[in-house]
């Protein structure tokens, strides 16, 4: 699927977040939507930084930012874990500045799994990151649930491993009111949504599926009925 088609699909699915619902009946205009202030800031790994690894032309984060009409700011490390996100959030030019954006995405889970980080390490890092974002003004935080991969030897091939990680991730997130889990697992197919070359990085179809999931959660956060 070419990039214009991807953007068309996202725009059709998420118009209310960008400009509100135009036209139609009063019932169709029931949702009052606002545009996020500032850029869409994302912390994570290669899914954000290097979409070409899976054969895609744009990352799901870039697709969502384009649909929202905001600038994407990607702060990521290829192969990065939540420990890397912790470092990016707290140090150097990538560190988080309260009030700089209304919407933040965090995507690091699959590499925590792949590198078999002890639970206490990645959950501790995640809690530190979310605590930093919890300083007022608090942004909407979209935490991406890890998805099953097909890469040989990767622990994330096992759906039970993914589910166990996701449950622990959700438990940590439950302590932070601003966090919303992005779950794109419904309909996710590693054979179609991930590169056949490595079984790990999203294809254009995978990027689109992730973008739709992020967009849907953002819509619920920025549109009130």
PDB file of C-alpha atoms in Angstrom:
ATOM      1  CA  UNK A   1       0.000   0.000   0.000  1.00  0.00           C
ATOM      2  CA  UNK A   2       1.404   3.385  -0.990  1.00  0.00           C
ATOM      3  CA  UNK A   3       1.754   6.226   1.526  1.00  0.00           C
ATOM      4  CA  UNK A   4      -1.089   8.393   0.095  1.00  0.00           C
ATOM      5  CA  UNK A   5      -3.456   5.453   0.507  1.00  0.00           C
ATOM      6  CA  UNK A   6      -2.319   4.964   4.098  1.00  0.00           C
ATOM      7  CA  UNK A   7      -2.952   8.602   4.900  1.00  0.00           C
ATOM      8  CA  UNK A   8      -6.350   8.536   3.195  1.00  0.00           C
ATOM      9  CA  UNK A   9      -7.391   5.577   5.328  1.00  0.00           C
ATOM     10  CA  UNK A  10      -6.259   7.270   8.526  1.00  0.00           C
ATOM     11  CA  UNK A  11      -7.885  10.590   7.686  1.00  0.00           C
ATOM     12  CA  UNK A  12     -11.170   8.857   6.943  1.00  0.00           C
ATOM     13  CA  UNK A  13     -11.032   7.051  10.284  1.00  0.00           C
ATOM     14  CA  UNK A  14     -10.029   9.987  12.460  1.00  0.00           C
ATOM     15  CA  UNK A  15     -11.319  13.276  11.108  1.00  0.00           C
ATOM     16  CA  UNK A  16     -12.936  14.318  14.378  1.00  0.00           C
ATOM     17  CA  UNK A  17      -9.603  14.532  16.224  1.00  0.00           C
ATOM     18  CA  UNK A  18      -8.144  16.894  13.683  1.00  0.00           C
ATOM     19  CA  UNK A  19     -10.893  19.353  12.897  1.00  0.00           C
ATOM     20  CA  UNK A  20     -14.078  18.158  14.553  1.00  0.00           C
ATOM     21  CA  UNK A  21     -16.972  16.499  12.732  1.00  0.00           C
ATOM     22  CA  UNK A  22     -18.156  18.670   9.867  1.00  0.00           C
ATOM     23  CA  UNK A  23     -21.571  18.434   8.253  1.00  0.00           C
ATOM     24  CA  UNK A  24     -24.071  15.630   8.783  1.00  0.00           C
ATOM     25  CA  UNK A  25     -26.832  15.425  11.322  1.00  0.00           C
ATOM     26  CA  UNK A  26     -26.705  16.795  14.888  1.00  0.00           C
ATOM     27  CA  UNK A  27     -26.179  13.231  16.124  1.00  0.00           C
ATOM     28  CA  UNK A  28     -23.075  12.949  13.945  1.00  0.00           C
ATOM     29  CA  UNK A  29     -21.725  16.100  15.593  1.00  0.00           C
ATOM     30  CA  UNK A  30     -22.144  14.841  19.156  1.00  0.00           C
ATOM     31  CA  UNK A  31     -18.409  14.690  19.808  1.00  0.00           C
ATOM     32  CA  UNK A  32     -16.490  17.818  20.742  1.00  0.00           C
ATOM     33  CA  UNK A  33     -12.872  17.338  19.663  1.00  0.00           C
ATOM     34  CA  UNK A  34      -9.748  19.373  20.227  1.00  0.00           C
ATOM     35  CA  UNK A  35      -6.407  19.350  18.472  1.00  0.00           C
ATOM     36  CA  UNK A  36      -3.424  18.312  20.609  1.00  0.00           C
ATOM     37  CA  UNK A  37      -1.169  21.214  21.547  1.00  0.00           C
ATOM     38  CA  UNK A  38       2.421  21.038  20.369  1.00  0.00           C
ATOM     39  CA  UNK A  39       4.047  18.089  18.594  1.00  0.00           C
ATOM     40  CA  UNK A  40       3.327  14.394  18.943  1.00  0.00           C
ATOM     41  CA  UNK A  41       6.330  13.184  20.949  1.00  0.00           C
ATOM     42  CA  UNK A  42       7.308   9.522  20.840  1.00  0.00           C
ATOM     43  CA  UNK A  43       9.911   7.538  22.752  1.00  0.00           C
ATOM     44  CA  UNK A  44      10.928   4.033  21.784  1.00  0.00           C
ATOM     45  CA  UNK A  45      12.793   1.886  19.292  1.00  0.00           C
ATOM     46  CA  UNK A  46      13.080   1.087  15.576  1.00  0.00           C
ATOM     47  CA  UNK A  47       9.326   0.881  14.982  1.00  0.00           C
ATOM     48  CA  UNK A  48       9.372   4.657  15.399  1.00  0.00           C
ATOM     49  CA  UNK A  49      12.799   5.479  14.033  1.00  0.00           C
ATOM     50  CA  UNK A  50      13.481   3.192  11.070  1.00  0.00           C
ATOM     51  CA  UNK A  51      10.301   2.057   9.263  1.00  0.00           C
ATOM     52  CA  UNK A  52      12.358   1.086   6.225  1.00  0.00           C
ATOM     53  CA  UNK A  53      13.619  -1.956   8.135  1.00  0.00           C
ATOM     54  CA  UNK A  54      10.238  -3.563   7.488  1.00  0.00           C
ATOM     55  CA  UNK A  55       9.858  -2.138   4.004  1.00  0.00           C
ATOM     56  CA  UNK A  56       7.538   0.720   4.987  1.00  0.00           C
ATOM     57  CA  UNK A  57       8.009   4.305   3.852  1.00  0.00           C
ATOM     58  CA  UNK A  58       6.698   5.903   7.028  1.00  0.00           C
ATOM     59  CA  UNK A  59       6.338   4.879  10.654  1.00  0.00           C
ATOM     60  CA  UNK A  60       2.952   4.604  12.284  1.00  0.00           C
ATOM     61  CA  UNK A  61       3.874   7.597  14.437  1.00  0.00           C
ATOM     62  CA  UNK A  62       4.490   9.765  11.378  1.00  0.00           C
ATOM     63  CA  UNK A  63       1.195   8.624   9.845  1.00  0.00           C
ATOM     64  CA  UNK A  64      -0.728   9.554  12.994  1.00  0.00           C
ATOM     65  CA  UNK A  65       1.015  12.931  13.340  1.00  0.00           C
ATOM     66  CA  UNK A  66       0.189  13.752   9.716  1.00  0.00           C
ATOM     67  CA  UNK A  67      -3.455  12.899  10.273  1.00  0.00           C
ATOM     68  CA  UNK A  68      -3.589  15.014  13.432  1.00  0.00           C
ATOM     69  CA  UNK A  69      -1.875  17.908  11.682  1.00  0.00           C
ATOM     70  CA  UNK A  70       0.932  18.073  14.229  1.00  0.00           C
ATOM     71  CA  UNK A  71       4.695  17.691  14.033  1.00  0.00           C
ATOM     72  CA  UNK A  72       6.151  14.267  14.877  1.00  0.00           C
ATOM     73  CA  UNK A  73       9.079  14.331  17.297  1.00  0.00           C
ATOM     74  CA  UNK A  74      10.711  10.912  17.458  1.00  0.00           C
ATOM     75  CA  UNK A  75      13.150  10.181  20.274  1.00  0.00           C
ATOM     76  CA  UNK A  76      14.194   6.600  19.802  1.00  0.00           C
ATOM     77  CA  UNK A  77      17.079   4.151  19.642  1.00  0.00           C
ATOM     78  CA  UNK A  78      17.143   1.200  17.267  1.00  0.00           C
ATOM     79  CA  UNK A  79      17.016  -1.866  19.464  1.00  0.00           C
ATOM     80  CA  UNK A  80      16.036   0.284  22.433  1.00  0.00           C
ATOM     81  CA  UNK A  81      14.343  -1.019  25.568  1.00  0.00           C
ATOM     82  CA  UNK A  82      12.418   0.805  28.273  1.00  0.00           C
ATOM     83  CA  UNK A  83      15.787   1.368  29.956  1.00  0.00           C
ATOM     84  CA  UNK A  84      16.799   3.367  26.875  1.00  0.00           C
ATOM     85  CA  UNK A  85      13.519   5.265  26.983  1.00  0.00           C
ATOM     86  CA  UNK A  86      14.212   6.098  30.618  1.00  0.00           C
ATOM     87  CA  UNK A  87      17.556   7.578  29.588  1.00  0.00           C
ATOM     88  CA  UNK A  88      16.064   9.510  26.665  1.00  0.00           C
ATOM     89  CA  UNK A  89      13.328  10.981  28.854  1.00  0.00           C
ATOM     90  CA  UNK A  90      15.700  12.137  31.575  1.00  0.00           C
ATOM     91  CA  UNK A  91      18.955  13.081  29.852  1.00  0.00           C
ATOM     92  CA  UNK A  92      20.338  15.265  27.104  1.00  0.00           C
ATOM     93  CA  UNK A  93      18.459  17.037  24.323  1.00  0.00           C
ATOM     94  CA  UNK A  94      15.732  14.373  24.230  1.00  0.00           C
ATOM     95  CA  UNK A  95      14.676  14.859  27.843  1.00  0.00           C
ATOM     96  CA  UNK A  96      11.048  15.590  28.534  1.00  0.00           C
ATOM     97  CA  UNK A  97       9.978  19.169  29.227  1.00  0.00           C
ATOM     98  CA  UNK A  98       6.596  19.475  30.999  1.00  0.00           C
ATOM     99  CA  UNK A  99       4.090  21.385  28.905  1.00  0.00           C
ATOM    100  CA  UNK A 100       5.933  20.839  25.627  1.00  0.00           C
ATOM    101  CA  UNK A 101       3.237  18.561  24.203  1.00  0.00           C
ATOM    102  CA  UNK A 102      -0.243  17.230  24.988  1.00  0.00           C
ATOM    103  CA  UNK A 103       0.311  13.794  23.510  1.00  0.00           C
ATOM    104  CA  UNK A 104       3.120  11.286  24.099  1.00  0.00           C
ATOM    105  CA  UNK A 105       3.631   7.763  22.745  1.00  0.00           C
ATOM    106  CA  UNK A 106       5.876   5.152  24.395  1.00  0.00           C
ATOM    107  CA  UNK A 107       6.776   2.013  22.449  1.00  0.00           C
ATOM    108  CA  UNK A 108       9.569  -0.168  23.812  1.00  0.00           C
ATOM    109  CA  UNK A 109       8.066  -3.430  25.019  1.00  0.00           C
ATOM    110  CA  UNK A 110       9.073  -5.870  22.307  1.00  0.00           C
ATOM    111  CA  UNK A 111      12.763  -5.223  22.928  1.00  0.00           C
ATOM    112  CA  UNK A 112      12.326  -5.633  26.687  1.00  0.00           C
ATOM    113  CA  UNK A 113      10.970  -9.068  25.850  1.00  0.00           C
ATOM    114  CA  UNK A 114      13.573  -9.794  23.201  1.00  0.00           C
ATOM    115  CA  UNK A 115      16.448  -8.945  25.520  1.00  0.00           C
ATOM    116  CA  UNK A 116      14.804 -10.830  28.388  1.00  0.00           C
ATOM    117  CA  UNK A 117      15.122  -7.928  30.794  1.00  0.00           C
ATOM    118  CA  UNK A 118      14.282  -8.857  34.371  1.00  0.00           C
ATOM    119  CA  UNK A 119      10.807  -7.661  35.252  1.00  0.00           C
ATOM    120  CA  UNK A 120      12.062  -5.361  37.995  1.00  0.00           C
ATOM    121  CA  UNK A 121      14.348  -3.555  35.525  1.00  0.00           C
ATOM    122  CA  UNK A 122      11.842  -2.683  32.832  1.00  0.00           C
ATOM    123  CA  UNK A 123       8.939  -2.053  35.181  1.00  0.00           C
ATOM    124  CA  UNK A 124      11.145   0.201  37.303  1.00  0.00           C
ATOM    125  CA  UNK A 125      12.202   2.134  34.223  1.00  0.00           C
ATOM    126  CA  UNK A 126       8.603   2.394  33.032  1.00  0.00           C
ATOM    127  CA  UNK A 127       7.446   3.668  36.402  1.00  0.00           C
ATOM    128  CA  UNK A 128      10.208   6.318  36.462  1.00  0.00           C
ATOM    129  CA  UNK A 129       9.231   7.477  32.982  1.00  0.00           C
ATOM    130  CA  UNK A 130       5.514   7.666  33.757  1.00  0.00           C
ATOM    131  CA  UNK A 131       6.206   9.495  37.027  1.00  0.00           C
ATOM    132  CA  UNK A 132       8.159  12.122  35.077  1.00  0.00           C
ATOM    133  CA  UNK A 133       5.273  12.602  32.647  1.00  0.00           C
ATOM    134  CA  UNK A 134       2.861  12.897  35.576  1.00  0.00           C
ATOM    135  CA  UNK A 135       4.181  16.379  36.436  1.00  0.00           C
ATOM    136  CA  UNK A 136       1.614  19.047  35.547  1.00  0.00           C
ATOM    137  CA  UNK A 137       0.614  19.856  32.887  1.00  0.00           C
ATOM    138  CA  UNK A 138       0.223  16.135  32.319  1.00  0.00           C
ATOM    139  CA  UNK A 139       0.010  14.953  28.691  1.00  0.00           C
ATOM    140  CA  UNK A 140      -2.089  12.096  27.392  1.00  0.00           C
ATOM    141  CA  UNK A 141       0.294   9.123  27.411  1.00  0.00           C
ATOM    142  CA  UNK A 142      -0.267   6.324  24.919  1.00  0.00           C
ATOM    143  CA  UNK A 143       1.585   3.181  25.976  1.00  0.00           C
ATOM    144  CA  UNK A 144       1.867   0.675  23.136  1.00  0.00           C
ATOM    145  CA  UNK A 145       1.232  -2.950  24.060  1.00  0.00           C
ATOM    146  CA  UNK A 146       3.839  -5.283  22.558  1.00  0.00           C
ATOM    147  CA  UNK A 147       2.694  -7.437  19.646  1.00  0.00           C
ATOM    148  CA  UNK A 148       3.566 -10.983  18.694  1.00  0.00           C
ATOM    149  CA  UNK A 149       6.534 -11.363  16.345  1.00  0.00           C
ATOM    150  CA  UNK A 150       7.709 -14.276  14.215  1.00  0.00           C
ATOM    151  CA  UNK A 151      11.467 -13.773  14.394  1.00  0.00           C
ATOM    152  CA  UNK A 152      13.267 -17.081  15.017  1.00  0.00           C
ATOM    153  CA  UNK A 153      14.472 -17.372  18.590  1.00  0.00           C
ATOM    154  CA  UNK A 154      12.637 -14.272  19.814  1.00  0.00           C
ATOM    155  CA  UNK A 155      10.632 -14.880  23.022  1.00  0.00           C
ATOM    156  CA  UNK A 156       7.887 -12.681  21.568  1.00  0.00           C
ATOM    157  CA  UNK A 157       6.915 -15.472  19.169  1.00  0.00           C
ATOM    158  CA  UNK A 158       5.002 -17.010  22.051  1.00  0.00           C
ATOM    159  CA  UNK A 159       1.604 -15.304  22.562  1.00  0.00           C
ATOM    160  CA  UNK A 160       1.665 -16.357  26.216  1.00  0.00           C
ATOM    161  CA  UNK A 161       4.893 -14.401  26.735  1.00  0.00           C
ATOM    162  CA  UNK A 162       3.342 -11.354  25.064  1.00  0.00           C
ATOM    163  CA  UNK A 163       0.181 -11.654  27.163  1.00  0.00           C
ATOM    164  CA  UNK A 164       2.111 -11.968  30.424  1.00  0.00           C
ATOM    165  CA  UNK A 165       4.237  -8.936  29.609  1.00  0.00           C
ATOM    166  CA  UNK A 166       1.162  -6.934  28.570  1.00  0.00           C
ATOM    167  CA  UNK A 167      -0.600  -7.765  31.833  1.00  0.00           C
ATOM    168  CA  UNK A 168       2.347  -6.519  33.875  1.00  0.00           C
ATOM    169  CA  UNK A 169       2.640  -3.417  31.695  1.00  0.00           C
ATOM    170  CA  UNK A 170      -1.036  -2.658  32.259  1.00  0.00           C
ATOM    171  CA  UNK A 171      -0.650  -3.132  36.009  1.00  0.00           C
ATOM    172  CA  UNK A 172       2.112  -0.506  36.137  1.00  0.00           C
ATOM    173  CA  UNK A 173       0.111   1.847  33.920  1.00  0.00           C
ATOM    174  CA  UNK A 174      -2.964   1.547  36.149  1.00  0.00           C
ATOM    175  CA  UNK A 175      -1.269   3.764  38.740  1.00  0.00           C
ATOM    176  CA  UNK A 176      -1.194   6.683  36.282  1.00  0.00           C
ATOM    177  CA  UNK A 177      -4.500   8.250  35.265  1.00  0.00           C
ATOM    178  CA  UNK A 178      -3.121   9.828  32.085  1.00  0.00           C
ATOM    179  CA  UNK A 179      -1.941   6.533  30.582  1.00  0.00           C
ATOM    180  CA  UNK A 180      -3.954   4.733  27.920  1.00  0.00           C
ATOM    181  CA  UNK A 181      -2.909   1.373  26.508  1.00  0.00           C
ATOM    182  CA  UNK A 182      -2.777   1.076  22.712  1.00  0.00           C
ATOM    183  CA  UNK A 183      -3.661  -2.520  21.843  1.00  0.00           C
ATOM    184  CA  UNK A 184      -3.356  -3.377  18.150  1.00  0.00           C
ATOM    185  CA  UNK A 185      -3.398  -7.128  18.733  1.00  0.00           C
ATOM    186  CA  UNK A 186      -6.906  -7.601  17.364  1.00  0.00           C
ATOM    187  CA  UNK A 187      -6.387  -8.884  13.834  1.00  0.00           C
ATOM    188  CA  UNK A 188      -2.602  -8.626  14.110  1.00  0.00           C
ATOM    189  CA  UNK A 189      -0.981 -11.191  11.810  1.00  0.00           C
ATOM    190  CA  UNK A 190       2.819 -11.477  12.086  1.00  0.00           C
ATOM    191  CA  UNK A 191       2.990 -13.150   8.664  1.00  0.00           C
ATOM    192  CA  UNK A 192       1.371 -10.131   6.991  1.00  0.00           C
ATOM    193  CA  UNK A 193       2.140  -7.255   9.342  1.00  0.00           C
ATOM    194  CA  UNK A 194       5.843  -7.967   9.849  1.00  0.00           C
ATOM    195  CA  UNK A 195       8.688  -8.191   7.380  1.00  0.00           C
ATOM    196  CA  UNK A 196       9.223 -11.739   6.049  1.00  0.00           C
ATOM    197  CA  UNK A 197      12.952 -11.009   6.151  1.00  0.00           C
ATOM    198  CA  UNK A 198      13.255 -10.670   9.918  1.00  0.00           C
ATOM    199  CA  UNK A 199       9.801 -11.342  11.367  1.00  0.00           C
ATOM    200  CA  UNK A 200      10.191  -8.327  13.614  1.00  0.00           C
ATOM    201  CA  UNK A 201       9.728  -4.967  11.845  1.00  0.00           C
ATOM    202  CA  UNK A 202       6.341  -3.824  10.514  1.00  0.00           C
ATOM    203  CA  UNK A 203       5.482  -3.809   6.845  1.00  0.00           C
ATOM    204  CA  UNK A 204       3.397  -0.964   5.419  1.00  0.00           C
ATOM    205  CA  UNK A 205       0.310  -2.949   6.431  1.00  0.00           C
ATOM    206  CA  UNK A 206       1.661  -3.361   9.961  1.00  0.00           C
ATOM    207  CA  UNK A 207       2.449   0.336  10.254  1.00  0.00           C
ATOM    208  CA  UNK A 208      -1.096   1.136   9.158  1.00  0.00           C
ATOM    209  CA  UNK A 209      -2.603  -1.257  11.700  1.00  0.00           C
ATOM    210  CA  UNK A 210      -0.553   0.330  14.465  1.00  0.00           C
ATOM    211  CA  UNK A 211      -1.412   3.824  13.261  1.00  0.00           C
ATOM    212  CA  UNK A 212      -5.129   3.064  13.338  1.00  0.00           C
ATOM    213  CA  UNK A 213      -4.860   1.696  16.866  1.00  0.00           C
ATOM    214  CA  UNK A 214      -2.976   4.780  18.092  1.00  0.00           C
ATOM    215  CA  UNK A 215      -5.415   7.058  16.286  1.00  0.00           C
ATOM    216  CA  UNK A 216      -8.436   5.360  17.856  1.00  0.00           C
ATOM    217  CA  UNK A 217      -7.068   5.766  21.377  1.00  0.00           C
ATOM    218  CA  UNK A 218      -6.093   9.382  20.712  1.00  0.00           C
ATOM    219  CA  UNK A 219      -9.596  10.023  19.409  1.00  0.00           C
ATOM    220  CA  UNK A 220     -11.132   8.798  22.641  1.00  0.00           C
ATOM    221  CA  UNK A 221      -8.746  11.004  24.612  1.00  0.00           C
ATOM    222  CA  UNK A 222      -9.310  14.227  22.675  1.00  0.00           C
ATOM    223  CA  UNK A 223     -12.981  13.879  21.760  1.00  0.00           C
ATOM    224  CA  UNK A 224     -15.709  14.028  24.366  1.00  0.00           C
ATOM    225  CA  UNK A 225     -19.291  13.011  23.647  1.00  0.00           C
TER     226      UNK A 225
END
